[in-house]
């Protein structure tokens, strides 16, 4: 059985978690989990992070409705990073864009390559 | 102009960087950069991390030959995480697998879903 305690957490008890759209392969966001957030995510199938700014559990989409359903959790070779394949409902970013990675560096300048959703 | 100093680094001066295959969309690995590693990566087009274990710059593939050519650097909305679209030569993982995320949690158990390359 997989035990979330077997992962490697940083000094604050956190591990980075990358959310990727399981259909398109788009990388949507990166946030942090503690061992209980990993456990809750696996148990509920709803991706649950640990909010460093609010110091509390953050069930993604609980206020915005933009929930992330877990399709598969993967662990990297060092056991210190997670990859979440998710079914993302609506935009993942708080700016209403599909992905948080909407700024590209092109020819030395920052270029916004994604517009916020209309809906 | 983009200035690497404008990113948000952690207390150790590091920022997480996710490498994604620019063709397949596969997430290959996650490692760390400091401001100079970001600068070197942009200047050379060769992805350069900061190795926390060795406390030195880590030009990906310098010893293994499994280089990562930078296709595009992206910054997230909080400016505290990077997404690198890369052209990966050979496996990205030190286990000789294409991606470091080769372990999936399925029905509560760890399953290895990717084999090492033969070559």
PDB file of C-alpha atoms in Angstrom:
ATOM      1  CA  UNK A   1       0.000   0.000   0.000  1.00  0.00           C
ATOM      2  CA  UNK A   2       1.096   3.526  -0.739  1.00  0.00           C
ATOM      3  CA  UNK A   3       1.745   5.599   2.373  1.00  0.00           C
ATOM      4  CA  UNK A   4       1.913   9.415   1.970  1.00  0.00           C
ATOM      5  CA  UNK A   5       4.374   9.463   4.894  1.00  0.00           C
ATOM      6  CA  UNK A   6       6.874   7.643   2.639  1.00  0.00           C
ATOM      7  CA  UNK A   7       7.307  10.775   0.471  1.00  0.00           C
ATOM      8  CA  UNK A   8      10.062  13.309   1.085  1.00  0.00           C
ATOM      9  CA  UNK A   9       8.750  16.594   2.401  1.00  0.00           C
ATOM     10  CA  UNK A  10      10.696  19.819   2.833  1.00  0.00           C
ATOM     11  CA  UNK A  11      11.520  21.451   6.189  1.00  0.00           C
ATOM     12  CA  UNK A  12       7.958  22.796   6.326  1.00  0.00           C
ATOM     13  CA  UNK A  13       6.454  19.371   5.673  1.00  0.00           C
ATOM     14  CA  UNK A  14       5.487  20.229   2.089  1.00  0.00           C
ATOM     15  CA  UNK A  15       5.974  18.632  -1.320  1.00  0.00           C
ATOM     16  CA  UNK A  16       5.447  20.356  -4.685  1.00  0.00           C
ATOM     17  CA  UNK A  17       2.567  19.026  -6.784  1.00  0.00           C
ATOM     18  CA  UNK A  18       2.272  19.706 -10.514  1.00  0.00           C
ATOM     19  CA  UNK A  19      -1.242  19.543 -11.966  1.00  0.00           C
ATOM     20  CA  UNK A  20      -1.452  18.437 -15.605  1.00  0.00           C
ATOM     21  CA  UNK A  21      -4.587  18.138 -17.716  1.00  0.00           C
ATOM     22  CA  UNK A  22      -4.933  14.409 -18.305  1.00  0.00           C
ATOM     23  CA  UNK A  23      -6.365  14.894 -21.792  1.00  0.00           C
ATOM     24  CA  UNK A  24      -4.410  17.768 -23.333  1.00  0.00           C
ATOM     25  CA  UNK A  25      -1.182  17.292 -21.370  1.00  0.00           C
ATOM     26  CA  UNK A  26      -1.188  20.998 -20.558  1.00  0.00           C
ATOM     27  CA  UNK A  27       0.611  21.890 -17.320  1.00  0.00           C
ATOM     28  CA  UNK A  28      -1.978  23.874 -15.380  1.00  0.00           C
ATOM     29  CA  UNK A  29      -0.355  24.915 -12.101  1.00  0.00           C
ATOM     30  CA  UNK A  30       2.025  23.990  -9.341  1.00  0.00           C
ATOM     31  CA  UNK A  31       1.076  24.111  -5.671  1.00  0.00           C
ATOM     32  CA  UNK A  32       2.029  22.398  -2.440  1.00  0.00           C
ATOM     33  CA  UNK A  33       0.727  19.488  -0.377  1.00  0.00           C
ATOM     34  CA  UNK A  34       1.473  18.114   3.041  1.00  0.00           C
ATOM     35  CA  UNK A  35       1.015  14.429   3.875  1.00  0.00           C
ATOM     36  CA  UNK A  36      -2.597  14.927   4.889  1.00  0.00           C
ATOM     37  CA  UNK A  37      -3.394  16.824   1.688  1.00  0.00           C
ATOM     38  CA  UNK A  38      -1.999  13.878  -0.291  1.00  0.00           C
ATOM     39  CA  UNK A  39      -4.143  11.505   1.770  1.00  0.00           C
ATOM     40  CA  UNK A  40      -7.272  13.631   1.347  1.00  0.00           C
ATOM     41  CA  UNK A  41      -6.680  13.952  -2.400  1.00  0.00           C
ATOM     42  CA  UNK A  42      -6.432  10.179  -2.770  1.00  0.00           C
ATOM     43  CA  UNK A  43      -9.429   9.487  -0.528  1.00  0.00           C
ATOM     44  CA  UNK A  44     -11.787  12.069  -2.001  1.00  0.00           C
ATOM     45  CA  UNK A  45     -10.574  12.218  -5.603  1.00  0.00           C
ATOM     46  CA  UNK A  46     -10.727  16.011  -5.251  1.00  0.00           C
ATOM     47  CA  UNK A  47      -7.331  17.658  -5.452  1.00  0.00           C
ATOM     48  CA  UNK A  48      -6.526  19.258  -2.093  1.00  0.00           C
ATOM     49  CA  UNK A  49      -3.458  21.427  -1.612  1.00  0.00           C
ATOM     50  CA  UNK A  50      -1.966  23.117   1.423  1.00  0.00           C
ATOM     51  CA  UNK A  51      -2.195  26.885   1.106  1.00  0.00           C
ATOM     52  CA  UNK A  52       1.044  28.422   2.366  1.00  0.00           C
ATOM     53  CA  UNK A  53      -0.478  31.921   2.465  1.00  0.00           C
ATOM     54  CA  UNK A  54      -3.621  30.864   4.327  1.00  0.00           C
ATOM     55  CA  UNK A  55      -1.949  28.020   6.262  1.00  0.00           C
ATOM     56  CA  UNK A  56      -4.863  25.705   5.665  1.00  0.00           C
ATOM     57  CA  UNK A  57      -6.175  22.992   3.367  1.00  0.00           C
ATOM     58  CA  UNK A  58      -7.237  24.267  -0.024  1.00  0.00           C
ATOM     59  CA  UNK A  59      -9.750  22.082  -1.805  1.00  0.00           C
ATOM     60  CA  UNK A  60      -9.160  23.330  -5.330  1.00  0.00           C
ATOM     61  CA  UNK A  61     -12.347  24.878  -6.717  1.00  0.00           C
ATOM     62  CA  UNK A  62     -14.271  24.874  -3.439  1.00  0.00           C
ATOM     63  CA  UNK A  63     -15.002  28.592  -3.731  1.00  0.00           C
ATOM     64  CA  UNK A  64     -14.523  29.114  -7.481  1.00  0.00           C
ATOM     65  CA  UNK A  65     -16.187  25.909  -8.667  1.00  0.00           C
ATOM     66  CA  UNK A  66     -13.103  25.193 -10.761  1.00  0.00           C
ATOM     67  CA  UNK A  67     -12.513  21.798  -9.230  1.00  0.00           C
ATOM     68  CA  UNK A  68      -9.762  19.367 -10.090  1.00  0.00           C
ATOM     69  CA  UNK A  69     -10.760  15.724 -10.146  1.00  0.00           C
ATOM     70  CA  UNK A  70      -7.820  13.423  -9.647  1.00  0.00           C
ATOM     71  CA  UNK A  71      -7.292  10.976 -12.487  1.00  0.00           C
ATOM     72  CA  UNK A  72      -3.916   9.653 -11.359  1.00  0.00           C
ATOM     73  CA  UNK A  73      -1.232  10.545  -8.843  1.00  0.00           C
ATOM     74  CA  UNK A  74       2.390   9.953  -9.805  1.00  0.00           C
ATOM     75  CA  UNK A  75       5.569  10.196  -7.734  1.00  0.00           C
ATOM     76  CA  UNK A  76       9.003  11.079  -9.065  1.00  0.00           C
ATOM     77  CA  UNK A  77      12.206   9.062  -8.702  1.00  0.00           C
ATOM     78  CA  UNK A  78      13.364  11.055  -5.673  1.00  0.00           C
ATOM     79  CA  UNK A  79       9.911  10.883  -4.058  1.00  0.00           C
ATOM     80  CA  UNK A  80      10.069  14.642  -3.504  1.00  0.00           C
ATOM     81  CA  UNK A  81       7.697  15.836  -6.226  1.00  0.00           C
ATOM     82  CA  UNK A  82       4.194  14.817  -7.318  1.00  0.00           C
ATOM     83  CA  UNK A  83       2.518  14.863 -10.710  1.00  0.00           C
ATOM     84  CA  UNK A  84      -1.278  14.996 -10.636  1.00  0.00           C
ATOM     85  CA  UNK A  85      -3.134  14.039 -13.781  1.00  0.00           C
ATOM     86  CA  UNK A  86      -6.400  15.896 -13.398  1.00  0.00           C
ATOM     87  CA  UNK A  87      -9.738  16.540 -14.963  1.00  0.00           C
ATOM     88  CA  UNK A  88      -9.893  20.328 -14.619  1.00  0.00           C
ATOM     89  CA  UNK A  89     -13.304  21.978 -14.540  1.00  0.00           C
ATOM     90  CA  UNK A  90     -12.972  25.534 -15.886  1.00  0.00           C
ATOM     91  CA  UNK A  91      -9.782  27.569 -15.627  1.00  0.00           C
ATOM     92  CA  UNK A  92      -7.087  26.427 -13.186  1.00  0.00           C
ATOM     93  CA  UNK A  93      -5.636  29.910 -12.645  1.00  0.00           C
ATOM     94  CA  UNK A  94      -7.134  32.544 -10.361  1.00  0.00           C
ATOM     95  CA  UNK A  95      -6.748  35.011 -13.278  1.00  0.00           C
ATOM     96  CA  UNK A  96      -9.388  32.912 -15.069  1.00  0.00           C
ATOM     97  CA  UNK A  97      -6.880  31.493 -17.504  1.00  0.00           C
ATOM     98  CA  UNK A  98      -6.743  27.810 -18.216  1.00  0.00           C
ATOM     99  CA  UNK A  99      -3.138  27.550 -16.972  1.00  0.00           C
ATOM    100  CA  UNK A 100      -1.062  29.652 -14.566  1.00  0.00           C
ATOM    101  CA  UNK A 101       1.853  29.504 -17.034  1.00  0.00           C
ATOM    102  CA  UNK A 102       0.508  32.142 -19.400  1.00  0.00           C
ATOM    103  CA  UNK A 103       3.631  34.313 -19.567  1.00  0.00           C
ATOM    104  CA  UNK A 104       6.390  33.316 -21.983  1.00  0.00           C
ATOM    105  CA  UNK A 105       9.859  34.794 -22.318  1.00  0.00           C
ATOM    106  CA  UNK A 106      10.383  35.472 -25.996  1.00  0.00           C
ATOM    107  CA  UNK A 107      13.421  37.334 -27.335  1.00  0.00           C
ATOM    108  CA  UNK A 108      14.143  38.528 -23.806  1.00  0.00           C
ATOM    109  CA  UNK A 109      10.690  39.995 -23.188  1.00  0.00           C
ATOM    110  CA  UNK A 110       7.620  38.802 -21.289  1.00  0.00           C
ATOM    111  CA  UNK A 111       4.697  37.964 -23.563  1.00  0.00           C
ATOM    112  CA  UNK A 112       1.212  37.006 -22.349  1.00  0.00           C
ATOM    113  CA  UNK A 113       0.235  34.052 -24.514  1.00  0.00           C
ATOM    114  CA  UNK A 114      -3.155  33.156 -23.046  1.00  0.00           C
ATOM    115  CA  UNK A 115      -6.262  35.235 -22.459  1.00  0.00           C
ATOM    116  CA  UNK A 116      -8.707  34.835 -19.556  1.00  0.00           C
ATOM    117  CA  UNK A 117     -11.815  32.761 -20.243  1.00  0.00           C
ATOM    118  CA  UNK A 118     -14.989  34.661 -21.077  1.00  0.00           C
ATOM    119  CA  UNK A 119     -17.324  32.495 -19.030  1.00  0.00           C
TER     120      UNK A 119
ATOM    121  CA  UNK B   1      13.299  43.046 -20.846  1.00  0.00           C
ATOM    122  CA  UNK B   2      12.857  40.023 -18.625  1.00  0.00           C
ATOM    123  CA  UNK B   3      14.984  40.119 -15.503  1.00  0.00           C
ATOM    124  CA  UNK B   4      15.508  36.832 -13.601  1.00  0.00           C
ATOM    125  CA  UNK B   5      15.771  38.897 -10.400  1.00  0.00           C
ATOM    126  CA  UNK B   6      12.074  39.774 -10.816  1.00  0.00           C
ATOM    127  CA  UNK B   7      11.054  36.196 -10.004  1.00  0.00           C
ATOM    128  CA  UNK B   8      10.132  35.074  -6.496  1.00  0.00           C
ATOM    129  CA  UNK B   9      12.716  32.780  -4.971  1.00  0.00           C
ATOM    130  CA  UNK B  10      12.412  30.844  -1.734  1.00  0.00           C
ATOM    131  CA  UNK B  11      14.488  31.445   1.392  1.00  0.00           C
ATOM    132  CA  UNK B  12      17.370  29.574  -0.240  1.00  0.00           C
ATOM    133  CA  UNK B  13      17.168  31.697  -3.387  1.00  0.00           C
ATOM    134  CA  UNK B  14      15.628  28.885  -5.442  1.00  0.00           C
ATOM    135  CA  UNK B  15      12.601  28.516  -7.703  1.00  0.00           C
ATOM    136  CA  UNK B  16      11.091  25.218  -8.891  1.00  0.00           C
ATOM    137  CA  UNK B  17      11.359  24.526 -12.618  1.00  0.00           C
ATOM    138  CA  UNK B  18       9.203  21.941 -14.389  1.00  0.00           C
ATOM    139  CA  UNK B  19      10.614  20.481 -17.603  1.00  0.00           C
ATOM    140  CA  UNK B  20       8.050  19.428 -20.186  1.00  0.00           C
ATOM    141  CA  UNK B  21       8.737  17.820 -23.559  1.00  0.00           C
ATOM    142  CA  UNK B  22       7.709  20.489 -26.052  1.00  0.00           C
ATOM    143  CA  UNK B  23       6.449  17.937 -28.582  1.00  0.00           C
ATOM    144  CA  UNK B  24       4.719  15.232 -26.537  1.00  0.00           C
ATOM    145  CA  UNK B  25       3.694  17.408 -23.586  1.00  0.00           C
ATOM    146  CA  UNK B  26       5.107  14.789 -21.215  1.00  0.00           C
ATOM    147  CA  UNK B  27       6.253  16.181 -17.872  1.00  0.00           C
ATOM    148  CA  UNK B  28       9.848  14.976 -17.595  1.00  0.00           C
ATOM    149  CA  UNK B  29      11.181  16.216 -14.267  1.00  0.00           C
ATOM    150  CA  UNK B  30      11.174  18.999 -11.710  1.00  0.00           C
ATOM    151  CA  UNK B  31      14.340  20.589 -10.389  1.00  0.00           C
ATOM    152  CA  UNK B  32      15.479  23.924  -8.977  1.00  0.00           C
ATOM    153  CA  UNK B  33      17.098  27.069 -10.308  1.00  0.00           C
ATOM    154  CA  UNK B  34      18.560  30.178  -8.779  1.00  0.00           C
ATOM    155  CA  UNK B  35      18.584  33.521 -10.602  1.00  0.00           C
ATOM    156  CA  UNK B  36      21.909  32.816 -12.257  1.00  0.00           C
ATOM    157  CA  UNK B  37      20.746  29.390 -13.444  1.00  0.00           C
ATOM    158  CA  UNK B  38      17.729  31.087 -15.059  1.00  0.00           C
ATOM    159  CA  UNK B  39      20.064  33.591 -16.711  1.00  0.00           C
ATOM    160  CA  UNK B  40      22.469  30.898 -17.929  1.00  0.00           C
ATOM    161  CA  UNK B  41      19.588  28.817 -19.292  1.00  0.00           C
ATOM    162  CA  UNK B  42      18.285  31.768 -21.302  1.00  0.00           C
ATOM    163  CA  UNK B  43      21.712  32.801 -22.529  1.00  0.00           C
ATOM    164  CA  UNK B  44      22.962  29.367 -23.535  1.00  0.00           C
ATOM    165  CA  UNK B  45      19.716  27.626 -24.475  1.00  0.00           C
ATOM    166  CA  UNK B  46      20.978  24.669 -22.421  1.00  0.00           C
ATOM    167  CA  UNK B  47      18.847  24.025 -19.352  1.00  0.00           C
ATOM    168  CA  UNK B  48      20.941  24.659 -16.250  1.00  0.00           C
ATOM    169  CA  UNK B  49      19.638  23.858 -12.774  1.00  0.00           C
ATOM    170  CA  UNK B  50      21.045  24.406  -9.309  1.00  0.00           C
ATOM    171  CA  UNK B  51      21.879  21.117  -7.662  1.00  0.00           C
ATOM    172  CA  UNK B  52      20.838  21.266  -4.012  1.00  0.00           C
ATOM    173  CA  UNK B  53      22.783  18.115  -3.150  1.00  0.00           C
ATOM    174  CA  UNK B  54      25.982  19.211  -4.886  1.00  0.00           C
ATOM    175  CA  UNK B  55      25.467  22.953  -4.252  1.00  0.00           C
ATOM    176  CA  UNK B  56      26.552  23.847  -7.744  1.00  0.00           C
ATOM    177  CA  UNK B  57      25.266  24.541 -11.233  1.00  0.00           C
ATOM    178  CA  UNK B  58      24.022  21.491 -13.038  1.00  0.00           C
ATOM    179  CA  UNK B  59      24.042  21.751 -16.811  1.00  0.00           C
ATOM    180  CA  UNK B  60      21.558  19.014 -17.561  1.00  0.00           C
ATOM    181  CA  UNK B  61      23.188  16.273 -19.605  1.00  0.00           C
ATOM    182  CA  UNK B  62      26.749  17.541 -19.225  1.00  0.00           C
ATOM    183  CA  UNK B  63      27.940  14.180 -17.938  1.00  0.00           C
ATOM    184  CA  UNK B  64      25.169  11.893 -19.276  1.00  0.00           C
ATOM    185  CA  UNK B  65      24.788  13.518 -22.694  1.00  0.00           C
ATOM    186  CA  UNK B  66      21.051  13.712 -22.043  1.00  0.00           C
ATOM    187  CA  UNK B  67      20.864  17.439 -22.655  1.00  0.00           C
ATOM    188  CA  UNK B  68      17.791  19.601 -22.501  1.00  0.00           C
ATOM    189  CA  UNK B  69      17.603  22.324 -25.114  1.00  0.00           C
ATOM    190  CA  UNK B  70      15.344  25.159 -24.068  1.00  0.00           C
ATOM    191  CA  UNK B  71      12.483  25.792 -26.467  1.00  0.00           C
ATOM    192  CA  UNK B  72      10.580  28.265 -24.284  1.00  0.00           C
ATOM    193  CA  UNK B  73      10.625  29.481 -20.699  1.00  0.00           C
ATOM    194  CA  UNK B  74       7.298  30.313 -19.055  1.00  0.00           C
ATOM    195  CA  UNK B  75       6.555  31.960 -15.716  1.00  0.00           C
ATOM    196  CA  UNK B  76       3.465  31.338 -13.604  1.00  0.00           C
ATOM    197  CA  UNK B  77       1.015  33.941 -12.305  1.00  0.00           C
ATOM    198  CA  UNK B  78       2.730  34.171  -8.913  1.00  0.00           C
ATOM    199  CA  UNK B  79       6.185  34.345 -10.522  1.00  0.00           C
ATOM    200  CA  UNK B  80       7.314  31.590  -8.147  1.00  0.00           C
ATOM    201  CA  UNK B  81       7.414  28.622 -10.532  1.00  0.00           C
ATOM    202  CA  UNK B  82       8.878  28.069 -14.004  1.00  0.00           C
ATOM    203  CA  UNK B  83       7.757  25.850 -16.853  1.00  0.00           C
ATOM    204  CA  UNK B  84      10.475  24.881 -19.320  1.00  0.00           C
ATOM    205  CA  UNK B  85       9.420  23.588 -22.702  1.00  0.00           C
ATOM    206  CA  UNK B  86      12.393  21.496 -23.746  1.00  0.00           C
ATOM    207  CA  UNK B  87      13.807  19.368 -26.475  1.00  0.00           C
ATOM    208  CA  UNK B  88      15.043  16.417 -24.419  1.00  0.00           C
ATOM    209  CA  UNK B  89      17.859  14.317 -25.821  1.00  0.00           C
ATOM    210  CA  UNK B  90      17.566  10.782 -24.436  1.00  0.00           C
ATOM    211  CA  UNK B  91      15.988   9.991 -21.066  1.00  0.00           C
ATOM    212  CA  UNK B  92      15.488  12.840 -18.577  1.00  0.00           C
ATOM    213  CA  UNK B  93      15.661  10.618 -15.490  1.00  0.00           C
ATOM    214  CA  UNK B  94      18.866   9.309 -13.937  1.00  0.00           C
ATOM    215  CA  UNK B  95      17.208   5.855 -13.894  1.00  0.00           C
ATOM    216  CA  UNK B  96      17.346   6.016 -17.706  1.00  0.00           C
ATOM    217  CA  UNK B  97      13.610   6.470 -17.986  1.00  0.00           C
ATOM    218  CA  UNK B  98      12.171   9.140 -20.213  1.00  0.00           C
ATOM    219  CA  UNK B  99      10.436  10.858 -17.264  1.00  0.00           C
ATOM    220  CA  UNK B 100      11.107  10.901 -13.513  1.00  0.00           C
ATOM    221  CA  UNK B 101       7.375  10.411 -12.885  1.00  0.00           C
ATOM    222  CA  UNK B 102       7.322   6.706 -13.626  1.00  0.00           C
ATOM    223  CA  UNK B 103       5.551   5.559 -10.465  1.00  0.00           C
ATOM    224  CA  UNK B 104       1.755   5.758 -10.364  1.00  0.00           C
ATOM    225  CA  UNK B 105      -0.533   5.190  -7.410  1.00  0.00           C
ATOM    226  CA  UNK B 106      -3.244   2.806  -8.597  1.00  0.00           C
ATOM    227  CA  UNK B 107      -5.812   1.312  -6.260  1.00  0.00           C
ATOM    228  CA  UNK B 108      -3.667   2.347  -3.334  1.00  0.00           C
ATOM    229  CA  UNK B 109      -0.495   0.663  -4.567  1.00  0.00           C
ATOM    230  CA  UNK B 110       2.654   1.909  -6.289  1.00  0.00           C
ATOM    231  CA  UNK B 111       2.960   0.726  -9.872  1.00  0.00           C
ATOM    232  CA  UNK B 112       5.977   1.311 -12.122  1.00  0.00           C
ATOM    233  CA  UNK B 113       4.502   2.378 -15.454  1.00  0.00           C
ATOM    234  CA  UNK B 114       7.645   3.081 -17.471  1.00  0.00           C
ATOM    235  CA  UNK B 115      10.720   0.965 -18.175  1.00  0.00           C
ATOM    236  CA  UNK B 116      14.291   2.231 -18.552  1.00  0.00           C
ATOM    237  CA  UNK B 117      15.506   2.831 -22.095  1.00  0.00           C
ATOM    238  CA  UNK B 118      17.619   0.092 -23.655  1.00  0.00           C
ATOM    239  CA  UNK B 119      20.147   2.387 -25.304  1.00  0.00           C
TER     240      UNK B 119
END
